[in-house]
Short mmCIF file of C-alpha atoms and ligand atoms in Angstrom, two decimals:
data_model
loop_
_atom_site.label_atom_id
_atom_site.label_comp_id
_atom_site.label_asym_id
_atom_site.label_seq_id
_atom_site.Cartn_x
_atom_site.Cartn_y
_atom_site.Cartn_z
CA MET Y 1 59.87 -7.11 116.47
CA THR Y 2 62.03 -6.85 113.34
CA LYS Y 3 65.07 -8.95 112.49
CA ILE Y 4 67.88 -8.22 110.01
CA LEU Y 5 70.66 -10.58 108.94
CA GLY Y 6 74.07 -8.87 108.69
CA ILE Y 7 76.97 -10.13 106.58
CA GLU Y 8 80.57 -8.93 106.92
CA THR Y 9 83.56 -9.93 104.74
CA THR Y 10 85.53 -6.71 104.17
CA CYS Y 11 88.86 -8.07 105.43
CA ASP Y 12 89.79 -11.27 107.29
CA GLU Y 13 86.73 -11.86 109.48
CA THR Y 14 83.89 -13.93 108.06
CA SER Y 15 80.86 -12.95 110.08
CA THR Y 16 77.08 -13.29 110.03
CA ALA Y 17 74.65 -12.00 112.67
CA VAL Y 18 70.95 -11.72 113.42
CA VAL Y 19 70.01 -8.45 115.13
CA GLN Y 20 66.59 -7.47 116.40
CA ASP Y 21 65.33 -3.90 116.49
CA LYS Y 22 68.75 -2.31 115.85
CA ARG Y 23 70.20 -2.97 119.31
CA ILE Y 24 69.53 -6.56 120.35
CA VAL Y 25 72.09 -9.09 119.13
CA LEU Y 26 70.47 -12.53 118.81
CA SER Y 27 73.60 -14.05 117.27
CA ASN Y 28 76.94 -12.76 116.04
CA ILE Y 29 79.16 -15.48 114.63
CA VAL Y 30 82.71 -14.38 113.78
CA ALA Y 31 85.22 -16.72 112.15
CA SER Y 32 88.59 -14.97 112.28
CA GLN Y 33 91.17 -15.86 109.65
CA ALA Y 34 93.95 -14.09 111.60
CA LYS Y 35 95.96 -17.31 112.16
CA LEU Y 36 95.82 -18.13 108.47
CA HIS Y 37 97.27 -14.73 107.48
CA SER Y 38 99.68 -14.48 110.39
CA LYS Y 39 102.39 -16.42 108.55
CA TYR Y 40 102.33 -13.80 105.75
CA GLY Y 41 102.56 -10.90 108.25
CA GLY Y 42 99.29 -9.40 106.96
CA VAL Y 43 96.08 -10.20 105.08
CA VAL Y 44 96.45 -11.78 101.62
CA PRO Y 45 93.28 -10.74 99.73
CA GLU Y 46 93.04 -13.83 97.51
CA VAL Y 47 93.49 -16.18 100.46
CA ALA Y 48 90.89 -14.22 102.45
CA SER Y 49 88.29 -14.34 99.69
CA ARG Y 50 88.65 -18.11 99.21
CA LYS Y 51 88.26 -18.62 102.95
CA HIS Y 52 85.17 -16.37 103.04
CA LEU Y 53 83.62 -18.52 100.32
CA GLU Y 54 84.22 -21.65 102.39
CA LEU Y 55 83.12 -20.17 105.74
CA LEU Y 56 80.06 -18.08 104.80
CA PRO Y 57 77.55 -20.95 104.54
CA VAL Y 58 78.82 -22.38 107.85
CA VAL Y 59 78.68 -19.15 109.89
CA THR Y 60 75.30 -18.21 108.37
CA LYS Y 61 73.77 -21.54 109.35
CA GLU Y 62 75.16 -21.07 112.86
CA ALA Y 63 73.81 -17.48 113.08
CA PHE Y 64 70.29 -18.70 112.22
CA LYS Y 65 70.54 -21.61 114.66
CA LYS Y 66 71.90 -19.57 117.58
CA SER Y 67 69.27 -16.86 117.13
CA ASN Y 68 66.49 -19.40 116.66
CA THR Y 69 65.49 -17.60 113.47
CA LYS Y 70 64.09 -18.86 110.16
CA ILE Y 71 64.95 -16.96 107.00
CA ASN Y 72 61.29 -16.05 106.39
CA GLU Y 73 61.28 -14.09 109.68
CA LEU Y 74 63.82 -11.59 108.30
CA LYS Y 75 62.91 -8.08 107.23
CA ALA Y 76 66.08 -7.65 105.14
CA ILE Y 77 69.70 -8.65 104.61
CA ALA Y 78 72.43 -6.05 105.22
CA VAL Y 79 75.90 -6.52 103.74
CA SER Y 80 79.14 -4.51 103.99
CA LYS Y 81 79.58 -3.14 100.46
CA GLU Y 82 82.67 -0.88 100.92
CA PRO Y 83 85.39 -0.02 101.81
CA GLY Y 84 87.43 -3.22 102.05
CA LEU Y 85 89.53 -5.69 100.08
CA PRO Y 86 87.84 -6.00 96.67
CA PRO Y 87 88.08 -9.84 96.33
CA ALA Y 88 86.75 -10.31 99.87
CA LEU Y 89 83.90 -7.82 99.35
CA THR Y 90 82.86 -9.54 96.12
CA VAL Y 91 82.40 -12.87 97.89
CA GLY Y 92 80.28 -11.41 100.72
CA TYR Y 93 78.20 -9.30 98.35
CA GLY Y 94 77.60 -12.21 95.98
CA PHE Y 95 76.54 -14.47 98.85
CA ALA Y 96 74.23 -11.82 100.35
CA SER Y 97 72.65 -10.98 96.97
CA GLY Y 98 71.98 -14.64 96.22
CA LEU Y 99 70.38 -15.17 99.61
CA ALA Y 100 68.26 -12.02 99.29
CA LEU Y 101 67.14 -12.75 95.75
CA SER Y 102 66.21 -16.36 96.36
CA ASN Y 103 64.18 -15.43 99.45
CA ASN Y 104 62.61 -12.27 98.08
CA LEU Y 105 64.24 -10.05 100.69
CA PRO Y 106 65.53 -6.49 100.29
CA LEU Y 107 69.33 -6.18 100.23
CA ILE Y 108 70.77 -3.21 102.13
CA GLU Y 109 74.23 -2.09 101.03
CA VAL Y 110 76.04 -0.85 104.12
CA ASN Y 111 79.17 1.27 104.35
CA HIS Y 112 81.58 -0.63 106.60
CA LEU Y 113 82.80 2.52 108.40
CA GLU Y 114 79.26 3.66 109.15
CA ALA Y 115 78.63 0.15 110.46
CA HIS Y 116 81.58 0.54 112.87
CA ILE Y 117 80.06 3.81 114.13
CA SER Y 118 76.71 2.01 114.70
CA GLY Y 119 78.52 -0.67 116.75
CA ILE Y 120 77.99 1.53 119.81
CA TRP Y 121 74.25 0.66 119.84
CA LEU Y 122 75.01 -3.00 120.50
CA ALA Y 123 76.49 -2.41 123.96
CA LYS Y 124 74.95 -4.62 126.62
CA ASN Y 125 74.41 -1.69 128.94
CA LYS Y 126 71.27 -0.37 127.20
CA LYS Y 127 70.54 2.14 129.96
CA GLU Y 128 73.78 4.02 129.23
CA LEU Y 129 72.91 4.17 125.52
CA LYS Y 130 69.86 6.31 126.25
CA LYS Y 131 72.24 9.09 127.24
CA ILE Y 132 73.83 9.27 123.76
CA LYS Y 133 72.25 12.23 121.98
CA TYR Y 134 73.06 13.70 118.56
CA PRO Y 135 75.30 15.39 117.64
CA TYR Y 136 78.27 13.49 119.02
CA LEU Y 137 81.88 12.91 117.95
CA CYS Y 138 83.17 9.51 116.97
CA LEU Y 139 86.84 8.58 116.93
CA LEU Y 140 86.93 5.91 114.23
CA VAL Y 141 90.18 3.94 114.44
CA SER Y 142 90.53 0.74 112.43
CA GLY Y 143 93.13 -1.12 110.40
CA GLY Y 144 92.44 0.93 107.28
CA HIS Y 145 91.02 4.22 108.59
CA THR Y 146 91.60 6.87 111.25
CA GLU Y 147 89.00 9.60 111.32
CA ILE Y 148 87.16 11.94 113.65
CA ARG Y 149 83.53 12.24 112.57
CA LEU Y 150 80.73 14.46 113.74
CA VAL Y 151 77.62 12.26 113.85
CA THR Y 152 74.71 14.65 113.37
CA ASN Y 153 71.90 12.09 113.14
CA SER Y 154 71.41 8.42 112.28
CA SER Y 155 71.93 9.03 108.58
CA GLN Y 156 74.54 11.78 108.50
CA THR Y 157 78.17 12.02 109.53
CA LYS Y 158 80.77 14.63 108.68
CA ILE Y 159 84.51 13.91 108.57
CA ILE Y 160 86.29 16.46 110.77
CA GLY Y 161 89.79 15.01 110.47
CA LYS Y 162 91.55 11.96 109.05
CA THR Y 163 94.95 10.38 108.58
CA ARG Y 164 97.18 11.64 105.83
CA ASP Y 165 99.12 8.38 105.57
CA ASP Y 166 98.87 5.22 107.71
CA ALA Y 167 95.83 4.35 109.79
CA ALA Y 168 96.38 3.83 113.52
CA GLY Y 169 95.67 0.07 113.29
CA GLU Y 170 98.02 -0.22 110.33
CA ALA Y 171 100.77 1.45 112.42
CA PHE Y 172 100.17 -1.09 115.23
CA ASP Y 173 100.36 -3.93 112.68
CA LYS Y 174 103.59 -2.61 111.10
CA ILE Y 175 105.35 -2.10 114.45
CA ALA Y 176 104.30 -5.60 115.56
CA ARG Y 177 105.77 -7.02 112.34
CA LEU Y 178 108.99 -5.07 112.98
CA LEU Y 179 109.18 -6.59 116.47
CA ASP Y 180 108.35 -10.07 115.13
CA LEU Y 181 105.16 -10.29 117.14
CA GLY Y 182 102.82 -11.62 114.44
CA TYR Y 183 99.49 -10.39 113.03
CA PRO Y 184 97.23 -8.66 114.01
CA GLY Y 185 99.61 -6.34 115.82
CA GLY Y 186 97.24 -4.24 117.94
CA PRO Y 187 96.22 -6.85 120.52
CA VAL Y 188 99.78 -8.13 121.06
CA ILE Y 189 101.31 -4.63 121.32
CA ASN Y 190 98.55 -3.75 123.79
CA LYS Y 191 99.34 -6.89 125.80
CA ILE Y 192 103.15 -6.60 125.99
CA SER Y 193 102.93 -2.86 126.68
CA ARG Y 194 101.63 -3.76 130.12
CA LEU Y 195 105.08 -5.23 130.88
CA GLY Y 196 106.94 -2.17 129.58
CA ASN Y 197 107.47 1.45 130.52
CA GLU Y 198 105.84 4.00 128.23
CA SER Y 199 108.35 6.74 129.20
CA THR Y 200 111.44 4.77 128.11
CA TYR Y 201 111.50 6.21 124.60
CA ASP Y 202 110.23 9.68 123.79
CA PHE Y 203 108.77 9.01 120.35
CA PRO Y 204 107.32 11.90 118.31
CA ARG Y 205 103.61 12.74 118.56
CA PRO Y 206 103.11 13.68 114.87
CA MET Y 207 100.86 16.66 114.11
CA ILE Y 208 99.79 16.95 117.75
CA LYS Y 209 100.16 20.73 117.60
CA SER Y 210 98.85 21.23 114.05
CA ASN Y 211 95.91 23.51 113.61
CA ASN Y 212 93.54 20.81 112.33
CA TYR Y 213 92.22 17.36 113.27
CA ASP Y 214 94.28 15.33 110.80
CA PHE Y 215 96.70 12.57 111.74
CA SER Y 216 99.97 11.16 110.41
CA PHE Y 217 101.66 8.02 111.69
CA SER Y 218 104.37 7.32 109.12
CA GLY Y 219 107.00 9.54 110.85
CA LEU Y 220 106.35 7.79 114.16
CA LYS Y 221 106.81 4.44 112.43
CA THR Y 222 110.17 5.58 111.02
CA ALA Y 223 111.32 6.82 114.46
CA VAL Y 224 110.45 3.45 116.03
CA LYS Y 225 112.22 1.60 113.20
CA LYS Y 226 115.41 3.62 113.74
CA LYS Y 227 115.35 3.01 117.50
CA VAL Y 228 114.80 -0.73 117.03
CA SER Y 229 117.72 -0.95 114.62
CA THR Y 230 120.01 0.87 117.12
CA ILE Y 231 118.95 -1.43 119.97
CA GLN Y 232 119.50 -4.53 117.86
CA LYS Y 233 123.00 -3.38 116.88
CA GLU Y 234 123.88 -2.67 120.54
CA CYS Y 235 122.58 -6.03 121.66
CA ASN Y 236 124.68 -7.77 119.04
CA ARG Y 237 127.70 -5.84 120.30
CA TYR Y 238 127.09 -6.82 123.92
CA SER Y 239 126.18 -10.43 123.24
CA GLU Y 240 129.47 -11.57 124.87
CA GLN Y 241 129.03 -9.41 128.02
CA LYS Y 242 126.27 -11.07 130.01
CA ASP Y 243 125.52 -8.26 132.52
CA LEU Y 244 125.32 -5.48 130.00
CA TYR Y 245 123.35 -7.70 127.61
CA SER Y 246 120.62 -8.60 130.07
CA GLU Y 247 120.25 -5.00 131.27
CA LEU Y 248 119.84 -3.72 127.74
CA CYS Y 249 118.45 -6.56 125.73
CA ASN Y 250 115.82 -8.27 127.84
CA ASN Y 251 112.38 -6.72 127.72
CA TRP Y 252 113.29 -3.96 125.25
CA LYS Y 253 110.36 -4.95 123.03
CA SER Y 254 107.87 -4.21 125.82
CA ASP Y 255 109.39 -0.76 126.35
CA ILE Y 256 109.32 -0.02 122.62
CA ALA Y 257 105.71 -1.26 122.39
CA ALA Y 258 104.56 0.77 125.41
CA SER Y 259 106.34 3.95 124.22
CA PHE Y 260 104.97 3.58 120.68
CA GLN Y 261 101.44 2.88 121.93
CA GLU Y 262 101.61 5.92 124.22
CA ALA Y 263 102.55 8.18 121.29
CA VAL Y 264 99.60 6.93 119.19
CA VAL Y 265 97.17 7.19 122.11
CA ASP Y 266 98.32 10.73 122.98
CA VAL Y 267 97.76 11.99 119.44
CA LEU Y 268 94.36 10.30 119.08
CA ILE Y 269 93.16 11.73 122.39
CA SER Y 270 94.55 15.22 121.93
CA LYS Y 271 92.94 15.64 118.50
CA THR Y 272 89.60 14.21 119.58
CA VAL Y 273 89.32 16.29 122.74
CA ASN Y 274 90.35 19.46 120.87
CA ALA Y 275 87.74 18.76 118.20
CA ALA Y 276 85.05 18.22 120.83
CA LYS Y 277 85.96 21.51 122.56
CA GLN Y 278 86.09 23.46 119.32
CA LEU Y 279 82.78 22.08 118.05
CA LYS Y 280 81.18 22.37 121.50
CA VAL Y 281 80.14 18.72 121.49
CA ASN Y 282 80.25 16.97 124.85
CA ILE Y 283 79.65 13.35 123.85
CA ILE Y 284 82.47 11.23 122.38
CA THR Y 285 82.18 7.64 121.14
CA MET Y 286 84.77 5.34 119.62
CA ALA Y 287 84.66 2.69 116.90
CA GLY Y 288 86.92 0.24 115.06
CA GLY Y 289 89.52 -2.33 116.08
CA VAL Y 290 91.90 0.13 117.80
CA SER Y 291 89.06 1.28 120.09
CA ALA Y 292 89.59 -2.08 121.86
CA ASN Y 293 92.97 -0.75 123.07
CA SER Y 294 92.93 -0.67 126.86
CA ARG Y 295 95.39 2.23 127.20
CA LEU Y 296 93.32 4.36 124.80
CA ARG Y 297 90.09 3.51 126.63
CA ASP Y 298 91.58 4.21 130.09
CA LYS Y 299 93.40 7.42 129.21
CA LEU Y 300 90.55 8.91 127.17
CA GLY Y 301 88.15 7.97 129.96
CA ARG Y 302 90.26 9.79 132.55
CA ILE Y 303 90.74 12.89 130.41
CA ALA Y 304 87.05 12.99 129.48
CA TYR Y 305 86.14 12.88 133.17
CA LYS Y 306 88.51 15.75 133.94
CA GLU Y 307 87.30 17.83 130.98
CA ASN Y 308 83.62 17.04 131.53
CA PHE Y 309 82.93 15.00 128.40
CA ASP Y 310 80.76 11.89 128.32
CA ILE Y 311 82.54 9.01 126.67
CA TYR Y 312 81.00 5.77 125.35
CA TYR Y 313 82.92 2.77 124.03
CA PRO Y 314 81.57 -0.18 122.06
CA ASP Y 315 81.74 -3.53 123.88
CA LEU Y 316 85.03 -5.22 122.97
CA GLU Y 317 83.42 -7.80 120.67
CA TYR Y 318 81.87 -4.98 118.58
CA CYS Y 319 85.12 -2.99 118.15
CA VAL Y 320 86.72 -5.35 115.65
CA ASP Y 321 84.96 -6.43 112.45
CA ASN Y 322 81.65 -8.21 113.08
CA ALA Y 323 78.33 -8.61 111.28
CA ALA Y 324 76.11 -7.41 114.15
CA MET Y 325 77.23 -3.81 113.54
CA VAL Y 326 76.38 -4.26 109.84
CA ALA Y 327 72.85 -5.42 110.69
CA SER Y 328 72.47 -2.55 113.16
CA ARG Y 329 73.47 -0.06 110.48
CA GLY Y 330 70.95 -1.81 108.20
CA PHE Y 331 68.18 -0.79 110.62
CA GLU Y 332 69.29 2.84 110.44
CA MET Y 333 69.22 2.71 106.65
CA ILE Y 334 65.66 1.37 106.36
O1 KG4 O 401 88.09 -2.52 112.66
P1 KG4 O 401 89.00 -3.64 112.38
O2 KG4 O 401 88.64 -4.99 112.93
O3 KG4 O 401 89.23 -3.85 110.84
C1 KG4 O 401 89.25 -2.84 109.91
O4 KG4 O 401 88.15 -2.36 109.51
O5 KG4 O 401 90.39 -2.45 109.56
O6 KG4 O 401 90.43 -3.20 112.91
C2 KG4 O 401 91.54 -4.04 112.84
C3 KG4 O 401 92.72 -3.28 113.41
C4 KG4 O 401 94.03 -4.02 113.24
O7 KG4 O 401 94.97 -3.13 112.69
C5 KG4 O 401 94.39 -4.41 114.66
O8 KG4 O 401 95.78 -4.49 114.88
C6 KG4 O 401 93.75 -3.31 115.47
O9 KG4 O 401 92.54 -3.06 114.81
N1 KG4 O 401 93.48 -3.69 116.87
C7 KG4 O 401 94.05 -3.07 117.93
C8 KG4 O 401 93.60 -3.76 119.08
N2 KG4 O 401 92.77 -4.75 118.68
C9 KG4 O 401 92.69 -4.69 117.32
N3 KG4 O 401 94.90 -2.03 117.97
C10 KG4 O 401 95.33 -1.64 119.20
N4 KG4 O 401 94.96 -2.27 120.35
C11 KG4 O 401 94.11 -3.30 120.35
N5 KG4 O 401 93.75 -3.90 121.49
ZN1 ZN O 402 86.49 -2.70 110.20
#
């Protein structure tokens, strides 16, 4: 029985976790700073790093308490080293190094994206996990990255395709800001899309037909922006005519959100399924905050069933940033 402490501070989640034998989460404490950054419409690195400094001792104490673990029972400490916001990373790395040094423990420097990919091993349904065999494809969709990776074994991944501009999560955040829905944008767009109709606006599916597995979301963002500006102008024009106004101007945000989400989901699925077919890989996993999106999970699930692929998603709590995935990746690295 081996335990590793994981520490995560790449963006706006301060998290510490104790994981046993790569897959068993004994504690995973996540203090989200989302509310703090919401008033700025996005994460402010200096604010995040100061908050990490304040929260790290508190969440770490809680992670030890909840897992009933003493520091001398640990095999190592794993910390997200990159990529992320430099001031936030510095705080987490400094804290982890100090803790490791003063307790004579090895410090494992983990790549945050590889940690997301390892998040799949934390799923509660351990029986299902036994079916995941290398090589498999991982659709990695977070706030800063959108990639398709071929995972060949526990230490090697190959990038098959990636975004040429915005990441999928970043596009969700920008459209939410445009619609005045706050930060982070993904969860709220996902939620209000359920009230809208995804066929209302036929937004572009950028690069869906391109002969590679790369993505681009900036053109889609511009198309949504233009449509929103047209709707807002029309609503202003009809503000005196009650009937026309309510037909046009109530609920338009849900329709925009649903149509935008559908465009992103379609591109992500099309590229991933094509890559799996081309590479003759029949297992697909997902990782990162956007993999919590219910439309993406449902639609990919249905298409995978039709096309005979096996698909595995991380549990929702291990999609967004958390320290348990960092500790799990730590096991793979030692
Ligand atoms: O992986 P993550 O927690 O942080 C990064 O490493 O970037 O991902 C955060 C991103 C944010 O852009 C957020 O809006 C998005 O994941 N996200 C979602 C959902 N939940 C979080 N996007 C779409 N649908 C969701 N349900
Ligand atoms: Zn992340």
